[in-house]
PDB file of C-alpha atoms (C1' of nucleotides) in Angstrom:
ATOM      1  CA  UNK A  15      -6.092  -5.163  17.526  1.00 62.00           C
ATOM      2  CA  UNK A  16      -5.900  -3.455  14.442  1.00 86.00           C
ATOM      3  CA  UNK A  17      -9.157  -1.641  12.770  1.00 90.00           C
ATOM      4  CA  UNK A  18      -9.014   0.138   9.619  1.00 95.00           C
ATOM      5  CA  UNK A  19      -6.615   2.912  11.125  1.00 92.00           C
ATOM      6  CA  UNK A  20      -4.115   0.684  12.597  1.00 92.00           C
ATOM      7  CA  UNK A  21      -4.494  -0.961   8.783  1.00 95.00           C
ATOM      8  CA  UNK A  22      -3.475   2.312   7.388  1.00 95.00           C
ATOM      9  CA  UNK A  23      -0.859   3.307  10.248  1.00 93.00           C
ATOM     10  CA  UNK A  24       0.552  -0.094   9.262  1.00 94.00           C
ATOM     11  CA  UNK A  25       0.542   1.011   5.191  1.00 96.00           C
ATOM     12  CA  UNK A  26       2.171   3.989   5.362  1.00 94.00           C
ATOM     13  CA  UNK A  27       4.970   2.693   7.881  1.00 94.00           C
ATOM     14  CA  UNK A  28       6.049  -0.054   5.468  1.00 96.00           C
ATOM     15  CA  UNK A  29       5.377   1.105   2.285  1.00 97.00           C
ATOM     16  CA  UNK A  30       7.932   3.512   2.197  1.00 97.00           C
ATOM     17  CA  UNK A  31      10.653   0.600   2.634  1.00 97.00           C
ATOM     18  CA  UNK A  32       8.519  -1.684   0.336  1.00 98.00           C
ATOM     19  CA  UNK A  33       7.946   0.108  -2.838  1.00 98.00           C
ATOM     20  CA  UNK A  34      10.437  -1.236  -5.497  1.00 98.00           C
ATOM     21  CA  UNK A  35      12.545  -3.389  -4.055  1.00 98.00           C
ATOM     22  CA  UNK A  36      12.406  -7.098  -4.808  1.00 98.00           C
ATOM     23  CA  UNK A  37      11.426 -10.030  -2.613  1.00 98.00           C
ATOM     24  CA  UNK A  38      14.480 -12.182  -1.814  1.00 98.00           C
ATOM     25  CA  UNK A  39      12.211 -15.274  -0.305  1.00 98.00           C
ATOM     26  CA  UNK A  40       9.269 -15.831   2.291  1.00 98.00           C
ATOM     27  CA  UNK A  41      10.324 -17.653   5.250  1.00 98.00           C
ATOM     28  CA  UNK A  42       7.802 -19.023   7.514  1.00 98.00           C
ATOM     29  CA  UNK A  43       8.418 -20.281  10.839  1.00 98.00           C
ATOM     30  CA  UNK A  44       4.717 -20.695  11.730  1.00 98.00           C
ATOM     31  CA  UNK A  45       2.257 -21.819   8.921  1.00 98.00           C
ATOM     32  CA  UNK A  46      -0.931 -22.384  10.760  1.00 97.00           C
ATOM     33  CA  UNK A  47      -2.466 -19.043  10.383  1.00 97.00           C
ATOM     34  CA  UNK A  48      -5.981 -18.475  10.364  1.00 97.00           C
ATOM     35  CA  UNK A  49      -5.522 -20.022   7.013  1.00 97.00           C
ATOM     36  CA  UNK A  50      -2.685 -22.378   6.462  1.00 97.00           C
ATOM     37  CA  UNK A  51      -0.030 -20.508   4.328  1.00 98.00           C
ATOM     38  CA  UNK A  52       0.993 -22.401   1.411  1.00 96.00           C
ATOM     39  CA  UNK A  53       4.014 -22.933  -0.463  1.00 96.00           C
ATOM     40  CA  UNK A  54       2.657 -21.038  -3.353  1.00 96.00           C
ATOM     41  CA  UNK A  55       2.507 -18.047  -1.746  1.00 97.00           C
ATOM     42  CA  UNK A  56       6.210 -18.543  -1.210  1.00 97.00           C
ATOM     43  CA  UNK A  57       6.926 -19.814  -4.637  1.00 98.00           C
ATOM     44  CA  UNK A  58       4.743 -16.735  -6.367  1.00 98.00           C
ATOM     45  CA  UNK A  59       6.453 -14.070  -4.317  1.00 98.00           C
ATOM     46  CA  UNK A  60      10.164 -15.271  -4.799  1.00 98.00           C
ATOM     47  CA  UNK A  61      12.364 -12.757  -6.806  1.00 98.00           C
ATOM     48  CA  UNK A  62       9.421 -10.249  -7.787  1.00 98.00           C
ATOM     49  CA  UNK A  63       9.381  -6.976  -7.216  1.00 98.00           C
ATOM     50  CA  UNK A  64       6.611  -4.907  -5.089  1.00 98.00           C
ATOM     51  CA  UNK A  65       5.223  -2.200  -7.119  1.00 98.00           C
ATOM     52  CA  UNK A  66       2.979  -0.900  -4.430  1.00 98.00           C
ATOM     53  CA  UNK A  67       1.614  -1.363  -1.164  1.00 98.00           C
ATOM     54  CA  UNK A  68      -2.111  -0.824  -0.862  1.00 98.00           C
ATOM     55  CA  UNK A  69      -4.925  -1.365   1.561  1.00 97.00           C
ATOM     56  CA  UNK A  70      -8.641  -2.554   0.584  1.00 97.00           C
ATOM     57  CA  UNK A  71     -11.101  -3.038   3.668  1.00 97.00           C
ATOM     58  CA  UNK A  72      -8.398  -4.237   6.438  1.00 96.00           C
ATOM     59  CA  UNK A  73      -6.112  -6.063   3.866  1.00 98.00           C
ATOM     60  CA  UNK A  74      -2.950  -4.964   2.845  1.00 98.00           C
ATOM     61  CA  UNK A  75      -2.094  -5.630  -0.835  1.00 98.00           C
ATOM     62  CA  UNK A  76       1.376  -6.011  -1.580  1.00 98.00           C
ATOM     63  CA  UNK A  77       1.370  -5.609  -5.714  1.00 98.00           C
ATOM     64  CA  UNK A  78       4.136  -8.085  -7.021  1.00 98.00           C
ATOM     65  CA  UNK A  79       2.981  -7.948 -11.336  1.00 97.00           C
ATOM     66  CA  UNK A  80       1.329  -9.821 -12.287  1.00 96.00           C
ATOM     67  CA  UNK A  81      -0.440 -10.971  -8.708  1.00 97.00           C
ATOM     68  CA  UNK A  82      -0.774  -9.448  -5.076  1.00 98.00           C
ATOM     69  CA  UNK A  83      -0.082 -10.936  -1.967  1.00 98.00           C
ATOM     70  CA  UNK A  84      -2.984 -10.132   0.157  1.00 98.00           C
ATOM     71  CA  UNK A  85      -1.915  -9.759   4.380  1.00 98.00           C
ATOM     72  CA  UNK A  86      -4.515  -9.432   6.981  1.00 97.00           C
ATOM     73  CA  UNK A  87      -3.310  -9.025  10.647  1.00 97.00           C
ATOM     74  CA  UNK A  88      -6.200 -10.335  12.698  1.00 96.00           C
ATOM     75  CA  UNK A  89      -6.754  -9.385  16.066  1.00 94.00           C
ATOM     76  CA  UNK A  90      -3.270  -9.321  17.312  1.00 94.00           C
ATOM     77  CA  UNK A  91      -1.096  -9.047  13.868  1.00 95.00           C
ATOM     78  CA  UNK A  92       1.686  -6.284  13.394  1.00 95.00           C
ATOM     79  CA  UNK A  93       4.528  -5.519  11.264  1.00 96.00           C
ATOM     80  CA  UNK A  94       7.897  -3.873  11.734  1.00 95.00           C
ATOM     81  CA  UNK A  95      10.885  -3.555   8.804  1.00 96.00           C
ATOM     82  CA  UNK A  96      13.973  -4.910  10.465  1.00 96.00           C
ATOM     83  CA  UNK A  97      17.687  -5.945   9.040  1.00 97.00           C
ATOM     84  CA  UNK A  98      16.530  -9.559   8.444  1.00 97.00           C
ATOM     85  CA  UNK A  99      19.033 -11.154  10.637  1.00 98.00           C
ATOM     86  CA  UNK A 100      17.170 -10.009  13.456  1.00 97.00           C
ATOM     87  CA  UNK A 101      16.375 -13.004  15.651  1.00 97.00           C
ATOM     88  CA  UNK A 102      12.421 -13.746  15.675  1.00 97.00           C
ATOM     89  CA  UNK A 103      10.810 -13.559  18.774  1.00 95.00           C
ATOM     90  CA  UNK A 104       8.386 -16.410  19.478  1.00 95.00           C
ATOM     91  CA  UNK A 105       5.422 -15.266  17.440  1.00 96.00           C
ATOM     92  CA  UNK A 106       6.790 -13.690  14.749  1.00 97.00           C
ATOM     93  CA  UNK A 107       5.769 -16.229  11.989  1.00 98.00           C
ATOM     94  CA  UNK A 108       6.350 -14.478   8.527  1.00 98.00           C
ATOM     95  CA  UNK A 109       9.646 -12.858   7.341  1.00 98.00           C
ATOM     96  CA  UNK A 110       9.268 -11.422   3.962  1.00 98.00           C
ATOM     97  CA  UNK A 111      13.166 -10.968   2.980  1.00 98.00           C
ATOM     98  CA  UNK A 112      13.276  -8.306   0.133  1.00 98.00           C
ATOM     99  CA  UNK A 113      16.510  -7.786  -1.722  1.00 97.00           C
ATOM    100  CA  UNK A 114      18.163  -5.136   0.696  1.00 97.00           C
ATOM    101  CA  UNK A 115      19.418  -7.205   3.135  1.00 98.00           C
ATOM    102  CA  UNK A 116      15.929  -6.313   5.271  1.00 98.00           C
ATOM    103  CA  UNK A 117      12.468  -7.702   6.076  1.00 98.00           C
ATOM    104  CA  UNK A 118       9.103  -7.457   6.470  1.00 98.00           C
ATOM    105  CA  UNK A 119       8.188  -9.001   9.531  1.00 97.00           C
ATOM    106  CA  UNK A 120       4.741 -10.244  10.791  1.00 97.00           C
ATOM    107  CA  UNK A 121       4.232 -10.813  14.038  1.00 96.00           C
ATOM    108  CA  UNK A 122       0.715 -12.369  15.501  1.00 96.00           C
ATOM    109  CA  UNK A 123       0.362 -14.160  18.506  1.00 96.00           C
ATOM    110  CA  UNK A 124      -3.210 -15.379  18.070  1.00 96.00           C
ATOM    111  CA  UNK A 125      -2.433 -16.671  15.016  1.00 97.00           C
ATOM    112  CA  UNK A 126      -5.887 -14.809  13.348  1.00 97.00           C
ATOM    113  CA  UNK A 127      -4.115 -13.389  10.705  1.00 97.00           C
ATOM    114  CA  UNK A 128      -3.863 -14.337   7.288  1.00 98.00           C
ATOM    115  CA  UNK A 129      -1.496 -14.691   3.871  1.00 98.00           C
ATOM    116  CA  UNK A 130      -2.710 -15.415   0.393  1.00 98.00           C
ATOM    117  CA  UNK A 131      -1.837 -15.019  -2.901  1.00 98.00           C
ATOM    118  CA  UNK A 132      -3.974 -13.564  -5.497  1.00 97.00           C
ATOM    119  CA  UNK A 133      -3.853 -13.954  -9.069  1.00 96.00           C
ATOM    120  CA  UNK A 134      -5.399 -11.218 -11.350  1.00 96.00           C
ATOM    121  CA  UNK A 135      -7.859  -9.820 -11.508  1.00 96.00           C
ATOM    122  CA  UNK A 136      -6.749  -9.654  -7.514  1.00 97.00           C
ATOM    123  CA  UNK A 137     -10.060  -7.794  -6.865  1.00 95.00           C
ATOM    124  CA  UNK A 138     -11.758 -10.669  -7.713  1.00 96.00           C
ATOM    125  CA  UNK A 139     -10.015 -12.708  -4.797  1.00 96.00           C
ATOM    126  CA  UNK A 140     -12.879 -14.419  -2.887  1.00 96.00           C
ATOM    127  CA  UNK A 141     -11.743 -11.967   0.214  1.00 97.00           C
ATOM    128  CA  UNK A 142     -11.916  -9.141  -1.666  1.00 97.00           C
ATOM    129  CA  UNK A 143     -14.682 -10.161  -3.902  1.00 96.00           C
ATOM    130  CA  UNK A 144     -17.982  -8.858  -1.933  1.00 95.00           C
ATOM    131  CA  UNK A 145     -16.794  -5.619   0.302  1.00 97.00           C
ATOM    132  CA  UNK A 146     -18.564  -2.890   0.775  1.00 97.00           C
ATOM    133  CA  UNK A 147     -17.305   0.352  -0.013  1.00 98.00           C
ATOM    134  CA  UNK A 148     -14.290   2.065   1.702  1.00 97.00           C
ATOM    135  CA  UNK A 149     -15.410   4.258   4.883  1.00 98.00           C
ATOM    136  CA  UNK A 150     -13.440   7.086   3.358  1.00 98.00           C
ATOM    137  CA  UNK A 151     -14.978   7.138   0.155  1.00 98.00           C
ATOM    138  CA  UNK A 152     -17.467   9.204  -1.004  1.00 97.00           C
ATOM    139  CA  UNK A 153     -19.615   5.395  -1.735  1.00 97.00           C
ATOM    140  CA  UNK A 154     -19.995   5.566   2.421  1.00 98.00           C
ATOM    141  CA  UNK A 155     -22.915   8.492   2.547  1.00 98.00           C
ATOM    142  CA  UNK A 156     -26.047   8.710   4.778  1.00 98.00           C
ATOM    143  CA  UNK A 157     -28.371   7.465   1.776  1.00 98.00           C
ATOM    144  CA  UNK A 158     -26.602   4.724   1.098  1.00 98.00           C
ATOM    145  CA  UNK A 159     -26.615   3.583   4.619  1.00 98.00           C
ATOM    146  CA  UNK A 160     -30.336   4.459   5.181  1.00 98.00           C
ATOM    147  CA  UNK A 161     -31.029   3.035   1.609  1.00 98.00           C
ATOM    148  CA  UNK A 162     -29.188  -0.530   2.536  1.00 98.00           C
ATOM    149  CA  UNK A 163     -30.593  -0.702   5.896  1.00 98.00           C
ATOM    150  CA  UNK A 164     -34.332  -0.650   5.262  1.00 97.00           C
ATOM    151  CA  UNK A 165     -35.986  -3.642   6.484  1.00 96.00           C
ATOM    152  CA  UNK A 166     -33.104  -5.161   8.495  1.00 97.00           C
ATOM    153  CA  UNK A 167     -33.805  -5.851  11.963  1.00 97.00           C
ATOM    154  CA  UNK A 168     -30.794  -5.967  13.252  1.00 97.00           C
ATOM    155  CA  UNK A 169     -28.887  -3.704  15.518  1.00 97.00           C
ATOM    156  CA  UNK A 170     -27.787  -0.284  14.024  1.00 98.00           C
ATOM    157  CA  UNK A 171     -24.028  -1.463  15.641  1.00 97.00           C
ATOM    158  CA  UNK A 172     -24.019  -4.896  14.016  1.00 97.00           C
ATOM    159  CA  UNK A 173     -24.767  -3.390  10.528  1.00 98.00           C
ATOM    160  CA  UNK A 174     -22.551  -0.687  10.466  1.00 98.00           C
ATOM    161  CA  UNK A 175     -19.744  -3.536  11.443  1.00 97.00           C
ATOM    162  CA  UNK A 176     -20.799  -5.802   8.635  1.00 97.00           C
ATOM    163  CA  UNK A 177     -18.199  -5.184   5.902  1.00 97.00           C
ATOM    164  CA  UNK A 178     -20.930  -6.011   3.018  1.00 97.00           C
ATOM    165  CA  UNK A 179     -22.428  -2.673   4.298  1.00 98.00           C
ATOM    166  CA  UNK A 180     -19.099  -1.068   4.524  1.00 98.00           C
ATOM    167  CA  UNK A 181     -15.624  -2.077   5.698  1.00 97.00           C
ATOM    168  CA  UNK A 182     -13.369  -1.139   7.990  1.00 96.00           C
ATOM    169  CA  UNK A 183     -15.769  -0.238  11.174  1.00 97.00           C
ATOM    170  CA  UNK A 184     -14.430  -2.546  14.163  1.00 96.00           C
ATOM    171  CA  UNK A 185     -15.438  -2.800  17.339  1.00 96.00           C
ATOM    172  CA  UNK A 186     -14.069   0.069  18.989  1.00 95.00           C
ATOM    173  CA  UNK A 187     -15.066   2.536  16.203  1.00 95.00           C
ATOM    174  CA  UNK A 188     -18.708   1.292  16.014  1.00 97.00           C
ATOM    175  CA  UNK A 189     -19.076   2.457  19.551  1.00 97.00           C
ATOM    176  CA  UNK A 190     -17.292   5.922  18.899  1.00 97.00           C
ATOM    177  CA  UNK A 191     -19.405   6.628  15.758  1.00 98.00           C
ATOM    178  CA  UNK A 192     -22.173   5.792  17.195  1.00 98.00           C
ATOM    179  CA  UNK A 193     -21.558   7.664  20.214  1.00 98.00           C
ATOM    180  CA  UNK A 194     -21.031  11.034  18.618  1.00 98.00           C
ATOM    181  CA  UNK A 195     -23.943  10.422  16.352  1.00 98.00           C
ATOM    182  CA  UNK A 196     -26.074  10.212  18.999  1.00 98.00           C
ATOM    183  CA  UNK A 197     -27.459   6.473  18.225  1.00 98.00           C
ATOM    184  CA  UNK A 198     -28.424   3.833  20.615  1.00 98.00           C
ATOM    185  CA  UNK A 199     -26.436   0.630  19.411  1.00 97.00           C
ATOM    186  CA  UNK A 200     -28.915  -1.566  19.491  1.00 96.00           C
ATOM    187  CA  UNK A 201     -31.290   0.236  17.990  1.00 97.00           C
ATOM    188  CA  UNK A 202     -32.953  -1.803  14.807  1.00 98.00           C
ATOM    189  CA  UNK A 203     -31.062  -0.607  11.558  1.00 98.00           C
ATOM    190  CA  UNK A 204     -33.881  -0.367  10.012  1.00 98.00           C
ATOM    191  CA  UNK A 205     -35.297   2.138  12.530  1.00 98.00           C
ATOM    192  CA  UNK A 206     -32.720   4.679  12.102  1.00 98.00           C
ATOM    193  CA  UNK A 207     -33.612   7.837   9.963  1.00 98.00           C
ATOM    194  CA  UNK A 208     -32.143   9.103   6.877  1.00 98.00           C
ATOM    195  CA  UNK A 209     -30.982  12.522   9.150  1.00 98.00           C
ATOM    196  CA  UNK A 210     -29.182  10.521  11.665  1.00 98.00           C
ATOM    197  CA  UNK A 211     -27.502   8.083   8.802  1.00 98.00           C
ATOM    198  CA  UNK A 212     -25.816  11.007   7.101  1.00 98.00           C
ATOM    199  CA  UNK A 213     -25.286  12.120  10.679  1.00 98.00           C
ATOM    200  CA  UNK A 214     -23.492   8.218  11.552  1.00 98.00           C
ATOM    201  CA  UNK A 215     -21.476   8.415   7.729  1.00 98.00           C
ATOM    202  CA  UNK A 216     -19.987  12.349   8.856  1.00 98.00           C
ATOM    203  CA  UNK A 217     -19.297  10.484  12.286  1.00 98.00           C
ATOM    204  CA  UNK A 218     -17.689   6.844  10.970  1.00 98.00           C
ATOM    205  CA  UNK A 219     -15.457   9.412   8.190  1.00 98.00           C
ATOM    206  CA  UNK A 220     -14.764  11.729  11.511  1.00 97.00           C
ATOM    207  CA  UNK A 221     -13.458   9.309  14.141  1.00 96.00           C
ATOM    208  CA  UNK A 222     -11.108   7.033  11.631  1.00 96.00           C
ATOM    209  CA  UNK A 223      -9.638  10.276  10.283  1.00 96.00           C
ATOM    210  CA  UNK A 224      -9.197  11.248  13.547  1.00 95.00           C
ATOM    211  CA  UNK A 225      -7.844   8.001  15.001  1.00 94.00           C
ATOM    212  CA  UNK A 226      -5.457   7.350  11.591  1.00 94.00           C
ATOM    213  CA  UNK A 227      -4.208  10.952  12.238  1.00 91.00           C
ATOM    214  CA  UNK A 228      -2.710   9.324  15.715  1.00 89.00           C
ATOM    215  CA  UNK A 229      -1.247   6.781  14.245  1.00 85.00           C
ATOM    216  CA  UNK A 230      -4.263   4.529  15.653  1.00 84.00           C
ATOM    217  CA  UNK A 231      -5.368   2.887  19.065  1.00 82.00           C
ATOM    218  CA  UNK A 232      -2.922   0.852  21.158  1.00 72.00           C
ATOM    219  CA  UNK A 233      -5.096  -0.912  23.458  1.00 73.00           C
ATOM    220  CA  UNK A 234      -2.383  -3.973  24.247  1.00 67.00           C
ATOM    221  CA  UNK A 235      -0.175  -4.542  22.036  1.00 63.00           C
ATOM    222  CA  UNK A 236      -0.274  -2.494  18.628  1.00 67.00           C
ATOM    223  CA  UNK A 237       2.539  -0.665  17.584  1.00 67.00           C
ATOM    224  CA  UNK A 238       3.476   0.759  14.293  1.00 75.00           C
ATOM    225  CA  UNK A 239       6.515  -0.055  12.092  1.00 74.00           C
ATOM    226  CA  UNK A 240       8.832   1.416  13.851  1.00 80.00           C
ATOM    227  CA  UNK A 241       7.949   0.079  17.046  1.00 77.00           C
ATOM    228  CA  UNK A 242       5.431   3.372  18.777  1.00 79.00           C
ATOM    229  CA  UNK A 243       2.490   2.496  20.102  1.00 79.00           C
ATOM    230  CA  UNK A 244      -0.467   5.054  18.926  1.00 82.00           C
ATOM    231  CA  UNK A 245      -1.814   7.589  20.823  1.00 84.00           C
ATOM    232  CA  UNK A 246      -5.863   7.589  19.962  1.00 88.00           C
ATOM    233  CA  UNK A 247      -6.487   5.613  22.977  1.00 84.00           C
ATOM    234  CA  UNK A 248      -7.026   8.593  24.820  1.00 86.00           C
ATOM    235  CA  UNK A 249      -9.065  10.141  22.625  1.00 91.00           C
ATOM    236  CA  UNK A 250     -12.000   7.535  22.950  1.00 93.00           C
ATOM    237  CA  UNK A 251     -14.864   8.725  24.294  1.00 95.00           C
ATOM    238  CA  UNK A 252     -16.916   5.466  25.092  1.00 96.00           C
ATOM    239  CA  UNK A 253     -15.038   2.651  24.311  1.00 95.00           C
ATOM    240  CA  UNK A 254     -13.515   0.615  27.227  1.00 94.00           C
ATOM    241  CA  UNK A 255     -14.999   3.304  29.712  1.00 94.00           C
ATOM    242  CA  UNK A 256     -17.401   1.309  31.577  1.00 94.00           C
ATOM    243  CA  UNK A 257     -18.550   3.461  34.746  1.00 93.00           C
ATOM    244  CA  UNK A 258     -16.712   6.409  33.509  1.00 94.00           C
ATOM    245  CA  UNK A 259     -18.915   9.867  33.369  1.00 95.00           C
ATOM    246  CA  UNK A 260     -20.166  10.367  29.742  1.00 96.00           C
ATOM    247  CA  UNK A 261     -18.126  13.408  27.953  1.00 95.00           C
ATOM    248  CA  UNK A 262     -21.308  14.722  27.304  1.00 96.00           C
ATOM    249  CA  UNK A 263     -23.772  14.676  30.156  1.00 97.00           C
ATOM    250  CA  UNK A 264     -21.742  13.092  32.934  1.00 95.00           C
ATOM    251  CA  UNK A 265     -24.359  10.069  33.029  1.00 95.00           C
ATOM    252  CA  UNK A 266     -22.443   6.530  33.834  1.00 95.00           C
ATOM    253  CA  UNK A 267     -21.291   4.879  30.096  1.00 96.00           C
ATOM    254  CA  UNK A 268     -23.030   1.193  30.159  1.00 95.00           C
ATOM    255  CA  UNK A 269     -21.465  -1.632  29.107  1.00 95.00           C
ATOM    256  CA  UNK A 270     -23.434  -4.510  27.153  1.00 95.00           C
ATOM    257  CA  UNK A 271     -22.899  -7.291  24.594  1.00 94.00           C
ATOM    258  CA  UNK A 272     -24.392  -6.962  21.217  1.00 95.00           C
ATOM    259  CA  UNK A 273     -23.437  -9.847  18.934  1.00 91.00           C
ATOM    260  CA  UNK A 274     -21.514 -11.218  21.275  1.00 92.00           C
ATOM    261  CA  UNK A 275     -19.174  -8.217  21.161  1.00 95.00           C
ATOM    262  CA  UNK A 276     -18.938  -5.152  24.108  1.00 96.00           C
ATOM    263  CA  UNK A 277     -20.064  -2.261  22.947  1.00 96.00           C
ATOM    264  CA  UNK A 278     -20.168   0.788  25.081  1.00 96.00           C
ATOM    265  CA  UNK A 279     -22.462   3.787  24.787  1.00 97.00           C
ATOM    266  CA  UNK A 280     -24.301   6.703  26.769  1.00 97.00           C
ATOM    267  CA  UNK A 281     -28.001   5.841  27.486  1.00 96.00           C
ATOM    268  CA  UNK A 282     -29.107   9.227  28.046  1.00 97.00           C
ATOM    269  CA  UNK A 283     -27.119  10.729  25.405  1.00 97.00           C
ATOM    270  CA  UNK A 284     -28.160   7.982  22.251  1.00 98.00           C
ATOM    271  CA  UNK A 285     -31.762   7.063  21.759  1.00 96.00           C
TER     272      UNK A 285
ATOM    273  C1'  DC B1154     -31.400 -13.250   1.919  1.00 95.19           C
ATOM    274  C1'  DC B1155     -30.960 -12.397   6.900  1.00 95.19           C
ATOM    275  C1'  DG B1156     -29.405 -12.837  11.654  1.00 95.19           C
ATOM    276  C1'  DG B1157     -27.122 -15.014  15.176  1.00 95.19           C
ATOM    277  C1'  DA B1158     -23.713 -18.254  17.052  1.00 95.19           C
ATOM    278  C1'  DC B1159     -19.355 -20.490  16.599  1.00 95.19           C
ATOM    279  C1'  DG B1160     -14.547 -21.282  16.248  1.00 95.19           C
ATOM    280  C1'  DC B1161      -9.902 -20.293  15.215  1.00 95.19           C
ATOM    281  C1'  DC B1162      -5.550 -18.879  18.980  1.00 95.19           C
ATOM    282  C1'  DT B1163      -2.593 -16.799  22.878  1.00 95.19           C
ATOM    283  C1'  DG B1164      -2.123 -13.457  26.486  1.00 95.19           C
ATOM    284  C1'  DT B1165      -3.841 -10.822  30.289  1.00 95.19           C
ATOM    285  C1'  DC B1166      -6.552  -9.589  34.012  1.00 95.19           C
ATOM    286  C1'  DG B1167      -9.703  -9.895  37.949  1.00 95.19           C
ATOM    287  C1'  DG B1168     -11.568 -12.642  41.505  1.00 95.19           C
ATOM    288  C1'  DC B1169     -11.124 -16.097  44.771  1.00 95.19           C
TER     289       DC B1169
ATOM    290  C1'  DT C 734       1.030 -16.826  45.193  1.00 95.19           C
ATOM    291  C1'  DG C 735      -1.596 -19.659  42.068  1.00 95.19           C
ATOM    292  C1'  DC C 736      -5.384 -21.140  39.562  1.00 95.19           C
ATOM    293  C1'  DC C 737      -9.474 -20.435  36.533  1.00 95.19           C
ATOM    294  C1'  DG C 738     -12.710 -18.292  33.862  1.00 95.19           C
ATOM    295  C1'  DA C 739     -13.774 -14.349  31.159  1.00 95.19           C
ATOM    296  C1'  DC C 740     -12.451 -11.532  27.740  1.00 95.19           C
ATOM    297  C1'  DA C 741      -9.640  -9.170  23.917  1.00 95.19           C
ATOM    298  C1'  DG C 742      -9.088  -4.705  18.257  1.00 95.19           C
ATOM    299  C1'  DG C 743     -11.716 -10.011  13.136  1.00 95.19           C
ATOM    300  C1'  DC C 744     -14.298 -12.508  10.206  1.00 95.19           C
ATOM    301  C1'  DG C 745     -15.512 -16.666   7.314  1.00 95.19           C
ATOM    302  C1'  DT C 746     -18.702 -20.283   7.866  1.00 95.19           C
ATOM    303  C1'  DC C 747     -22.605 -22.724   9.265  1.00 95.19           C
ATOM    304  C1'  DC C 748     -27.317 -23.284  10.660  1.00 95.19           C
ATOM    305  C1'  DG C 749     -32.160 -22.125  11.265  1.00 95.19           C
TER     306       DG C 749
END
DNA sequence: CCGGACGCCTGTCGGC
DNA sequence: TGCCGACAGGCGTCCG
């Protein structure tokens, strides 16, 4: 589900309601997360107040001085800000109750996302330790993918997706990027000029600008905070388009498994 | 260090 | 209609 634009759809939904109002309590109905979620997150979020809501890589950092609580939503995690008597539906595991009778409610049926609490330095966490930089950033740049990538012989799709190279570039994006830069996916990453990496950076900034402009992809069951699904899904151009006529020469998009994930591409149109 | 496979979960879809 | 396997937007960990 969500990729870095769903991430930031996500942000910018809640952090409106989140910024300076205090945490009540954390009540979780489901613990078994893709880490279990210990008491002492509950214990260290208790009656603080959340500065600011931020987002590093696909994490959301909720800023409670002196720590952060640090949310990831997996492949099937989203929010919403409801009154907090709402009743939960089966898989929403994590209310966090702030002080205006409201909550911030995670939902996740698979059960892939995650809750921890970080004490400062919170960029130090052991998630947050050994990212890349963010795609948006001027550290993402053609030389600094061609630089990193010298000698690897692994695909030009699995590297860009590795978020020690640089975060935020999931499975459906890969394929985008690398569709309207023109790259084969499973071409060697080593193999790929300096040209067509500043080419791949202009295309990775592009498409998540794009896709966080439309409030990100809803492929099953995304939705942002206040409940709309978002509307970048037609706007892919490979992705999940098996058969379909290429946007760009009409030639069938192909279908095929690279690190045991589908990528989609053009094989006339990236080489 | 690098690359590839695995596993954690539930829901959905296509084929028979 | 029902069952069953394949697959789904992530990513830390393990092994060679």
């Amino acid at each position: 589900m969500p990729e870095l634009p769903e991430v930031e759809t996500s942000l910018r939904g809640i952090a409106p309601h989140l910024t300076g109002r205090r945490v009540v309590r954390l009540v979780a109905r489901e613990r078994r997360l893709r880490w279990p979620v210990t008491e002492q997150v509950d214990a260290a979020v208790a009656g603080r107040r959340i500065e600011a809501v931020t987002r590093r890589a696909k994490y959301l950092l909720l800023h409670l001085p002196p720590g952060a609580l640090i949310l990831h939503l997996g492949m099937s995690g989203s929010l919403r800000v409801l009154p907090a008597e709402t009743p939960p539906g089966v898989h929403d595991h994590i209310d966090l109750v702030l002080e205006d009778g409201r909550c911030l409610r995670l939902r996740d049926p698979r059960r892939f996302g995650s809750l921890h609490w970080a004490e400062p330095p919170v960029e130090a966490h052991p998630l947050l330790a050994r990212l890349g930089p963010e795609p948006l950033s001027p550290g993402l740049d053609g030389a600094y993918l061609h630089r990193l990538s010298r000698g690897r012989r692994a695909s030009v799709k699995t590297f860009i997706m590795d978020s020690h190279v640089v975060v935020g570039v999931g499975n459906i994006y890969a394929s985008e990027a690398l569709f309207r830069a023109g790259i084969h996916p499973h071409r060697p990453a080593g193999r790929v000029a300096l040209p067509r990496y500043e080419g791949l950076a202009a295309s990775i900034k592009t498409v998540l600008t794009a896709a966080i402009a439309e409030g990100g992809t809803s492929l099953r069951d995304f939705v942002q905070e206040d409940g709309r699904p978002g509307y970048f899904a037609q706007a892919l151009r490979v992705y999940g388009r098996a058969g379909q006529p290429c946007p760009g020469c009409g030639e069938p998009v192909r279908q095929q498994r690279i690190g045991q994930r589908s990528s989609f591409y053009c094989p006339r149109c990236q080489r």
